[in-house]
Amino acid sequence: MTPAAALPSQLNTTAILLVLALGTFILGLSEFSMMPMLPLISETFSSTPSQSGYAISAYAIGVVVGAPILMLTTANMKKRHALAIFLTLMFISNGLSAMATSLEQLIVFRFLSGLPHGAYFGAAILLAADIAPQNKRASYMSKVFMGLTIATIVGVPIVTLVGQNLSWRYCLAGASALALIALVCVYVVIPKIENNQPSNLINEFSVLKNKLVWSILGIVIIGFGGVFCIYTYIADTILVVTETPAYTISIAMVMFGIGCTLGNYVLGKAADRAALKTTGIALCVRLYFRLLTSVPAIIFGYCME
């Protein structure tokens, strides 16, 4: 990594973090906004919720495919140029998604939208770690993630209301426009930091020899898999199961986003002091609340049959 002391003296870390967080905000908007709008997409293309759900699956597959490929192909680039490439892909793919004329087209364009997701996060977090003081790397990285969590508080509820009253297409068009703005900001704010640690394919894959990496991957896969299962069909659950008004979807999104943002901020600070201990406590607390909510839901579902 490039030590902070080696960076230009005029480097404005606050501005850089804001630009990086704008990118994660766009990713959060593009990714999470589709989930509460599944009923609207089903209505547009006369499809079932499960069929429309393929658009979300396509995005997830795009993330899985794009993250390693784009990270490897841009590993030796200046991070400024790599970020610009990822934002350009976000601008184009979200714009195409907004103009999709069939569910099949939307699925393809959502796959393309997912390609830069993981790569952007990786490049942005590495840049945040580069400009951070040695004892504040975790909190700097959490500030980049703050864009994603703020998207769940503000962005997703707003675009959900826009989609319900106008069209879901405006939401994706808005994400595309924001990506273009972020692209300009990258060239204005992010300095030309040289990559002093060239990488190659063998070095990148050698990290998989570390058992801790596999443990972290398992935690992320299982944890986020559960979150997305709930989040994907939350709109249909609210409308069909609870039979509450459509505006309550936005309220549910806001509550989810507040929890994400508070957790991201508090745990980011705590991780600067004790990363492993913080992770362990967070996982235990998460498991407790999962059991607290899932058991009553299972019992309720069984009684309703």
mmCIF file of C-alpha atoms in Angstrom:
data_model
loop_
_atom_site.group_PDB
_atom_site.id
_atom_site.type_symbol
_atom_site.label_atom_id
_atom_site.label_comp_id
_atom_site.label_asym_id
_atom_site.label_seq_id
_atom_site.Cartn_x
_atom_site.Cartn_y
_atom_site.Cartn_z
ATOM 1 C CA MET A 1 0.000 0.000 0.000
ATOM 2 C CA THR A 2 1.058 3.590 -0.529
ATOM 3 C CA PRO A 3 1.828 5.146 2.849
ATOM 4 C CA ALA A 4 -0.130 8.281 3.675
ATOM 5 C CA ALA A 5 3.049 10.259 4.160
ATOM 6 C CA ALA A 6 4.032 9.629 0.543
ATOM 7 C CA LEU A 7 0.857 11.168 -0.819
ATOM 8 C CA PRO A 8 0.710 14.799 -2.018
ATOM 9 C CA SER A 9 0.522 17.285 0.856
ATOM 10 C CA GLN A 10 -2.582 18.948 -0.602
ATOM 11 C CA LEU A 11 -4.497 15.711 -0.566
ATOM 12 C CA ASN A 12 -8.012 16.317 0.746
ATOM 13 C CA THR A 13 -8.966 13.024 2.325
ATOM 14 C CA THR A 14 -12.480 14.205 3.192
ATOM 15 C CA ALA A 15 -13.257 15.032 -0.434
ATOM 16 C CA ILE A 16 -11.798 11.731 -1.610
ATOM 17 C CA LEU A 17 -13.860 9.748 0.890
ATOM 18 C CA LEU A 18 -17.001 11.630 -0.158
ATOM 19 C CA VAL A 19 -16.401 10.801 -3.826
ATOM 20 C CA LEU A 20 -15.708 7.159 -3.017
ATOM 21 C CA ALA A 21 -18.842 7.041 -0.851
ATOM 22 C CA LEU A 22 -20.869 8.574 -3.706
ATOM 23 C CA GLY A 23 -19.886 5.576 -5.801
ATOM 24 C CA THR A 24 -21.018 3.100 -3.136
ATOM 25 C CA PHE A 25 -24.216 5.129 -2.737
ATOM 26 C CA ILE A 26 -24.916 4.596 -6.446
ATOM 27 C CA LEU A 27 -24.198 0.889 -6.115
ATOM 28 C CA GLY A 28 -26.574 0.665 -3.168
ATOM 29 C CA LEU A 29 -29.220 2.540 -5.109
ATOM 30 C CA SER A 30 -28.806 0.337 -8.171
ATOM 31 C CA GLU A 31 -28.714 -2.903 -6.197
ATOM 32 C CA PHE A 32 -31.283 -2.443 -3.434
ATOM 33 C CA SER A 33 -33.851 -0.298 -5.238
ATOM 34 C CA MET A 34 -34.803 -3.167 -7.544
ATOM 35 C CA MET A 35 -35.972 -5.327 -4.661
ATOM 36 C CA PRO A 36 -38.890 -3.239 -3.365
ATOM 37 C CA MET A 37 -39.837 -2.515 -6.978
ATOM 38 C CA LEU A 38 -40.259 -6.159 -8.002
ATOM 39 C CA PRO A 39 -44.079 -5.842 -8.003
ATOM 40 C CA LEU A 40 -43.798 -2.859 -10.364
ATOM 41 C CA ILE A 41 -41.465 -4.733 -12.707
ATOM 42 C CA SER A 42 -43.819 -7.719 -12.674
ATOM 43 C CA GLU A 43 -46.673 -5.399 -13.615
ATOM 44 C CA THR A 44 -44.670 -3.791 -16.446
ATOM 45 C CA PHE A 45 -43.633 -7.055 -18.075
ATOM 46 C CA SER A 46 -46.665 -9.141 -17.013
ATOM 47 C CA SER A 47 -44.432 -11.573 -15.135
ATOM 48 C CA THR A 48 -44.619 -13.288 -11.767
ATOM 49 C CA PRO A 49 -42.517 -12.086 -8.797
ATOM 50 C CA SER A 50 -40.302 -15.172 -9.088
ATOM 51 C CA GLN A 51 -39.674 -14.472 -12.791
ATOM 52 C CA SER A 52 -38.904 -10.816 -12.092
ATOM 53 C CA GLY A 53 -36.564 -11.995 -9.356
ATOM 54 C CA TYR A 54 -34.216 -13.266 -12.083
ATOM 55 C CA ALA A 55 -33.228 -9.623 -12.616
ATOM 56 C CA ILE A 56 -31.873 -9.556 -9.061
ATOM 57 C CA SER A 57 -30.169 -12.928 -9.501
ATOM 58 C CA ALA A 58 -28.583 -11.652 -12.714
ATOM 59 C CA TYR A 59 -27.131 -8.663 -10.844
ATOM 60 C CA ALA A 60 -25.693 -10.989 -8.191
ATOM 61 C CA ILE A 61 -24.133 -13.223 -10.867
ATOM 62 C CA GLY A 62 -22.663 -10.121 -12.485
ATOM 63 C CA VAL A 63 -21.033 -9.204 -9.169
ATOM 64 C CA VAL A 64 -19.528 -12.686 -8.815
ATOM 65 C CA VAL A 65 -18.216 -12.704 -12.394
ATOM 66 C CA GLY A 66 -17.111 -9.088 -12.601
ATOM 67 C CA ALA A 67 -15.337 -8.646 -9.270
ATOM 68 C CA PRO A 68 -12.371 -11.002 -9.849
ATOM 69 C CA ILE A 69 -12.063 -10.300 -13.570
ATOM 70 C CA LEU A 70 -12.127 -6.510 -13.318
ATOM 71 C CA MET A 71 -9.952 -6.421 -10.193
ATOM 72 C CA LEU A 72 -7.311 -8.558 -11.905
ATOM 73 C CA THR A 73 -7.388 -6.634 -15.193
ATOM 74 C CA THR A 74 -7.083 -3.271 -13.416
ATOM 75 C CA ALA A 75 -4.701 -4.373 -10.635
ATOM 76 C CA ASN A 76 -1.717 -2.507 -12.114
ATOM 77 C CA MET A 77 -3.660 0.621 -13.094
ATOM 78 C CA LYS A 78 -3.753 3.838 -11.137
ATOM 79 C CA LYS A 79 -6.771 3.598 -8.866
ATOM 80 C CA ARG A 80 -8.129 6.805 -10.369
ATOM 81 C CA HIS A 81 -8.320 5.200 -13.815
ATOM 82 C CA ALA A 82 -9.751 1.949 -12.461
ATOM 83 C CA LEU A 83 -12.499 3.807 -10.585
ATOM 84 C CA ALA A 84 -13.307 5.773 -13.743
ATOM 85 C CA ILE A 85 -13.725 2.541 -15.723
ATOM 86 C CA PHE A 86 -16.056 1.077 -13.104
ATOM 87 C CA LEU A 87 -18.178 4.228 -12.947
ATOM 88 C CA THR A 88 -18.417 4.315 -16.739
ATOM 89 C CA LEU A 89 -19.763 0.759 -16.679
ATOM 90 C CA MET A 90 -22.263 1.776 -13.992
ATOM 91 C CA PHE A 91 -23.404 4.751 -16.070
ATOM 92 C CA ILE A 92 -23.921 2.709 -19.245
ATOM 93 C CA SER A 93 -25.489 -0.402 -17.687
ATOM 94 C CA ASN A 94 -27.969 1.456 -15.472
ATOM 95 C CA GLY A 95 -28.981 3.616 -18.424
ATOM 96 C CA LEU A 96 -29.603 0.520 -20.532
ATOM 97 C CA SER A 97 -31.584 -1.092 -17.700
ATOM 98 C CA ALA A 98 -33.854 1.952 -17.544
ATOM 99 C CA MET A 99 -34.622 1.554 -21.251
ATOM 100 C CA ALA A 100 -35.233 -2.224 -21.236
ATOM 101 C CA THR A 101 -38.285 -3.184 -23.300
ATOM 102 C CA SER A 102 -38.608 -6.773 -22.045
ATOM 103 C CA LEU A 103 -37.815 -8.766 -18.937
ATOM 104 C CA GLU A 104 -35.135 -10.669 -20.851
ATOM 105 C CA GLN A 105 -33.393 -7.394 -21.759
ATOM 106 C CA LEU A 106 -33.630 -6.181 -18.185
ATOM 107 C CA ILE A 107 -32.034 -9.396 -16.923
ATOM 108 C CA VAL A 108 -29.107 -9.002 -19.344
ATOM 109 C CA PHE A 109 -28.604 -5.334 -18.482
ATOM 110 C CA ARG A 110 -28.820 -6.076 -14.752
ATOM 111 C CA PHE A 111 -26.051 -8.650 -15.215
ATOM 112 C CA LEU A 112 -23.945 -5.906 -16.806
ATOM 113 C CA SER A 113 -24.835 -3.553 -13.935
ATOM 114 C CA GLY A 114 -23.447 -6.051 -11.444
ATOM 115 C CA LEU A 115 -20.049 -6.414 -13.149
ATOM 116 C CA PRO A 116 -18.391 -3.298 -11.633
ATOM 117 C CA HIS A 117 -19.988 -3.692 -8.190
ATOM 118 C CA GLY A 118 -17.369 -5.745 -6.349
ATOM 119 C CA ALA A 119 -14.464 -4.251 -8.282
ATOM 120 C CA TYR A 120 -15.479 -0.692 -7.384
ATOM 121 C CA PHE A 121 -15.817 -1.609 -3.722
ATOM 122 C CA GLY A 122 -12.402 -3.274 -3.764
ATOM 123 C CA ALA A 123 -10.636 -0.355 -5.445
ATOM 124 C CA ALA A 124 -12.390 2.244 -3.282
ATOM 125 C CA ILE A 125 -11.587 0.438 -0.027
ATOM 126 C CA LEU A 126 -7.937 -0.023 -1.010
ATOM 127 C CA LEU A 127 -7.654 3.680 -1.815
ATOM 128 C CA ALA A 128 -9.280 4.588 1.514
ATOM 129 C CA ALA A 129 -6.788 2.339 3.316
ATOM 130 C CA ASP A 130 -3.907 3.970 1.417
ATOM 131 C CA ILE A 131 -4.791 7.504 2.534
ATOM 132 C CA ALA A 132 -5.688 6.529 6.124
ATOM 133 C CA PRO A 133 -3.402 6.836 9.152
ATOM 134 C CA GLN A 134 -2.143 3.443 10.290
ATOM 135 C CA ASN A 135 -4.545 3.208 13.250
ATOM 136 C CA LYS A 136 -7.648 4.416 11.380
ATOM 137 C CA ARG A 137 -7.819 2.179 8.332
ATOM 138 C CA ALA A 138 -10.947 0.326 9.453
ATOM 139 C CA SER A 139 -12.871 3.545 10.125
ATOM 140 C CA TYR A 140 -11.760 5.044 6.780
ATOM 141 C CA MET A 141 -12.953 1.933 4.974
ATOM 142 C CA SER A 142 -16.247 2.057 6.885
ATOM 143 C CA LYS A 143 -16.731 5.636 5.651
ATOM 144 C CA VAL A 144 -16.600 4.338 2.078
ATOM 145 C CA PHE A 145 -19.287 1.782 2.987
ATOM 146 C CA MET A 146 -21.324 4.619 4.493
ATOM 147 C CA GLY A 147 -22.464 5.547 1.005
ATOM 148 C CA LEU A 148 -24.109 2.135 0.659
ATOM 149 C CA THR A 149 -25.814 2.313 4.053
ATOM 150 C CA ILE A 150 -27.038 5.877 3.465
ATOM 151 C CA ALA A 151 -28.503 4.658 0.175
ATOM 152 C CA THR A 152 -30.639 2.214 2.163
ATOM 153 C CA ILE A 153 -31.870 5.017 4.456
ATOM 154 C CA VAL A 154 -32.483 7.812 1.965
ATOM 155 C CA GLY A 155 -31.989 6.627 -1.594
ATOM 156 C CA VAL A 156 -33.973 3.390 -1.701
ATOM 157 C CA PRO A 157 -37.071 4.708 0.122
ATOM 158 C CA ILE A 158 -37.153 7.770 -2.142
ATOM 159 C CA VAL A 159 -36.763 5.826 -5.378
ATOM 160 C CA THR A 160 -39.362 3.335 -4.133
ATOM 161 C CA LEU A 161 -41.847 6.194 -3.802
ATOM 162 C CA VAL A 162 -40.785 7.528 -7.210
ATOM 163 C CA GLY A 163 -41.260 4.095 -8.741
ATOM 164 C CA GLN A 164 -44.698 3.685 -7.162
ATOM 165 C CA ASN A 165 -45.891 7.097 -8.360
ATOM 166 C CA LEU A 166 -44.046 7.453 -11.685
ATOM 167 C CA SER A 167 -42.004 4.501 -12.955
ATOM 168 C CA TRP A 168 -39.189 2.227 -11.805
ATOM 169 C CA ARG A 169 -37.322 3.337 -14.929
ATOM 170 C CA TYR A 170 -36.729 6.791 -13.430
ATOM 171 C CA CYS A 171 -34.898 5.165 -10.525
ATOM 172 C CA LEU A 172 -32.367 3.402 -12.732
ATOM 173 C CA ALA A 173 -32.024 6.484 -14.918
ATOM 174 C CA GLY A 174 -31.233 8.488 -11.782
ATOM 175 C CA ALA A 175 -28.543 5.973 -10.771
ATOM 176 C CA SER A 176 -27.050 6.310 -14.245
ATOM 177 C CA ALA A 177 -26.974 10.120 -13.987
ATOM 178 C CA LEU A 178 -25.324 9.957 -10.559
ATOM 179 C CA ALA A 179 -22.670 7.606 -11.951
ATOM 180 C CA LEU A 180 -21.816 10.214 -14.587
ATOM 181 C CA ILE A 181 -21.504 12.886 -11.870
ATOM 182 C CA ALA A 182 -19.288 10.589 -9.792
ATOM 183 C CA LEU A 183 -17.125 9.927 -12.855
ATOM 184 C CA VAL A 184 -16.458 13.654 -13.238
ATOM 185 C CA CYS A 185 -15.761 13.967 -9.496
ATOM 186 C CA VAL A 186 -13.188 11.166 -9.670
ATOM 187 C CA TYR A 187 -11.137 13.082 -12.235
ATOM 188 C CA VAL A 188 -11.481 16.334 -10.270
ATOM 189 C CA VAL A 189 -10.806 15.024 -6.750
ATOM 190 C CA ILE A 190 -8.848 11.755 -6.873
ATOM 191 C CA PRO A 191 -5.097 12.408 -7.303
ATOM 192 C CA LYS A 192 -2.855 10.478 -9.697
ATOM 193 C CA ILE A 193 -1.408 8.075 -7.135
ATOM 194 C CA GLU A 194 1.129 5.714 -8.674
ATOM 195 C CA ASN A 195 0.688 1.993 -8.105
ATOM 196 C CA ASN A 196 3.922 1.036 -6.335
ATOM 197 C CA GLN A 197 3.011 -2.631 -5.908
ATOM 198 C CA PRO A 198 2.483 -4.269 -9.313
ATOM 199 C CA SER A 199 0.506 -7.477 -9.136
ATOM 200 C CA ASN A 200 -0.008 -10.597 -11.194
ATOM 201 C CA LEU A 201 -2.490 -13.452 -11.410
ATOM 202 C CA ILE A 202 -0.426 -15.889 -9.316
ATOM 203 C CA ASN A 203 0.080 -13.392 -6.487
ATOM 204 C CA GLU A 204 -3.604 -12.528 -6.401
ATOM 205 C CA PHE A 205 -4.750 -16.136 -6.156
ATOM 206 C CA SER A 206 -2.077 -17.045 -3.595
ATOM 207 C CA VAL A 207 -4.193 -15.317 -0.947
ATOM 208 C CA LEU A 208 -6.601 -18.269 -1.162
ATOM 209 C CA LYS A 209 -3.992 -20.365 0.670
ATOM 210 C CA ASN A 210 -4.853 -18.410 3.817
ATOM 211 C CA LYS A 211 -7.497 -20.247 5.866
ATOM 212 C CA LEU A 212 -8.647 -16.972 7.432
ATOM 213 C CA VAL A 213 -9.641 -15.698 3.973
ATOM 214 C CA TRP A 214 -11.908 -18.718 3.479
ATOM 215 C CA SER A 215 -13.461 -18.157 6.914
ATOM 216 C CA ILE A 216 -14.218 -14.537 6.051
ATOM 217 C CA LEU A 217 -15.626 -15.549 2.665
ATOM 218 C CA GLY A 218 -17.902 -18.075 4.362
ATOM 219 C CA ILE A 219 -19.176 -15.468 6.821
ATOM 220 C CA VAL A 220 -19.874 -12.979 4.040
ATOM 221 C CA ILE A 221 -21.565 -15.515 1.736
ATOM 222 C CA ILE A 222 -23.845 -16.948 4.416
ATOM 223 C CA GLY A 223 -24.543 -13.611 6.097
ATOM 224 C CA PHE A 224 -25.363 -11.623 2.973
ATOM 225 C CA GLY A 225 -27.190 -14.582 1.465
ATOM 226 C CA GLY A 226 -29.650 -14.429 4.343
ATOM 227 C CA VAL A 227 -30.007 -10.663 4.104
ATOM 228 C CA PHE A 228 -30.753 -10.733 0.392
ATOM 229 C CA CYS A 229 -33.291 -13.540 0.730
ATOM 230 C CA ILE A 230 -35.300 -11.307 3.069
ATOM 231 C CA TYR A 231 -34.655 -8.026 1.265
ATOM 232 C CA THR A 232 -35.468 -9.334 -2.215
ATOM 233 C CA TYR A 233 -39.072 -10.244 -1.463
ATOM 234 C CA ILE A 234 -39.791 -7.753 1.306
ATOM 235 C CA ALA A 235 -42.124 -5.721 -0.926
ATOM 236 C CA ASP A 236 -44.243 -8.734 -1.863
ATOM 237 C CA THR A 237 -44.261 -9.899 1.765
ATOM 238 C CA ILE A 238 -45.516 -6.519 2.972
ATOM 239 C CA LEU A 239 -48.171 -6.230 0.275
ATOM 240 C CA VAL A 240 -49.401 -9.829 0.179
ATOM 241 C CA VAL A 241 -48.782 -11.271 3.654
ATOM 242 C CA THR A 242 -49.273 -8.264 5.934
ATOM 243 C CA GLU A 243 -51.694 -6.559 3.493
ATOM 244 C CA THR A 244 -50.480 -3.106 4.537
ATOM 245 C CA PRO A 245 -50.378 -0.032 2.231
ATOM 246 C CA ALA A 246 -47.563 0.295 -0.306
ATOM 247 C CA TYR A 247 -45.998 3.282 1.474
ATOM 248 C CA THR A 248 -44.993 1.007 4.366
ATOM 249 C CA ILE A 249 -42.378 -0.518 2.050
ATOM 250 C CA SER A 250 -40.441 2.751 2.206
ATOM 251 C CA ILE A 251 -40.747 2.788 5.997
ATOM 252 C CA ALA A 252 -39.300 -0.734 6.171
ATOM 253 C CA MET A 253 -36.445 0.363 3.885
ATOM 254 C CA VAL A 254 -35.665 3.345 6.118
ATOM 255 C CA MET A 255 -35.567 1.214 9.272
ATOM 256 C CA PHE A 256 -33.260 -1.294 7.585
ATOM 257 C CA GLY A 257 -31.006 1.525 6.397
ATOM 258 C CA ILE A 258 -30.791 3.163 9.820
ATOM 259 C CA GLY A 259 -29.668 -0.130 11.317
ATOM 260 C CA CYS A 260 -27.046 -0.597 8.591
ATOM 261 C CA THR A 261 -25.674 2.919 8.984
ATOM 262 C CA LEU A 262 -25.448 2.854 12.778
ATOM 263 C CA GLY A 263 -23.878 -0.588 12.741
ATOM 264 C CA ASN A 264 -21.375 0.418 10.061
ATOM 265 C CA TYR A 265 -20.295 3.538 11.969
ATOM 266 C CA VAL A 266 -20.077 2.000 15.445
ATOM 267 C CA LEU A 267 -18.426 -1.251 14.358
ATOM 268 C CA GLY A 268 -16.003 0.628 12.096
ATOM 269 C CA LYS A 269 -14.766 2.607 15.108
ATOM 270 C CA ALA A 270 -14.608 -0.521 17.267
ATOM 271 C CA ALA A 271 -12.718 -2.486 14.615
ATOM 272 C CA ASP A 272 -9.874 0.058 14.714
ATOM 273 C CA ARG A 273 -9.209 -1.146 18.281
ATOM 274 C CA ALA A 274 -10.034 -4.864 18.053
ATOM 275 C CA ALA A 275 -11.093 -6.173 14.657
ATOM 276 C CA LEU A 276 -11.543 -9.884 15.490
ATOM 277 C CA LYS A 277 -13.336 -9.250 18.782
ATOM 278 C CA THR A 278 -15.675 -6.756 17.125
ATOM 279 C CA THR A 279 -16.479 -9.211 14.319
ATOM 280 C CA GLY A 280 -17.228 -11.996 16.793
ATOM 281 C CA ILE A 281 -19.538 -9.856 18.912
ATOM 282 C CA ALA A 282 -21.328 -8.536 15.817
ATOM 283 C CA LEU A 283 -21.950 -12.065 14.539
ATOM 284 C CA CYS A 284 -23.341 -13.213 17.892
ATOM 285 C CA VAL A 285 -25.673 -10.214 18.125
ATOM 286 C CA ARG A 286 -26.817 -10.753 14.545
ATOM 287 C CA LEU A 287 -27.537 -14.434 15.219
ATOM 288 C CA TYR A 288 -29.569 -13.512 18.302
ATOM 289 C CA PHE A 289 -31.805 -11.094 16.405
ATOM 290 C CA ARG A 290 -32.151 -13.512 13.488
ATOM 291 C CA LEU A 291 -33.514 -16.163 15.863
ATOM 292 C CA LEU A 292 -35.667 -13.589 17.602
ATOM 293 C CA THR A 293 -37.426 -12.677 14.363
ATOM 294 C CA SER A 294 -37.342 -15.910 12.367
ATOM 295 C CA VAL A 295 -38.813 -18.281 14.973
ATOM 296 C CA PRO A 296 -42.077 -16.284 15.396
ATOM 297 C CA ALA A 297 -42.303 -15.934 11.597
ATOM 298 C CA ILE A 298 -42.015 -19.708 11.127
ATOM 299 C CA ILE A 299 -44.648 -20.368 13.807
ATOM 300 C CA PHE A 300 -46.967 -17.770 12.249
ATOM 301 C CA GLY A 301 -46.545 -19.289 8.793
ATOM 302 C CA TYR A 302 -47.242 -22.771 10.121
ATOM 303 C CA CYS A 303 -50.435 -21.603 11.890
ATOM 304 C CA MET A 304 -51.672 -19.869 8.731
ATOM 305 C CA GLU A 305 -51.489 -23.077 6.677
#
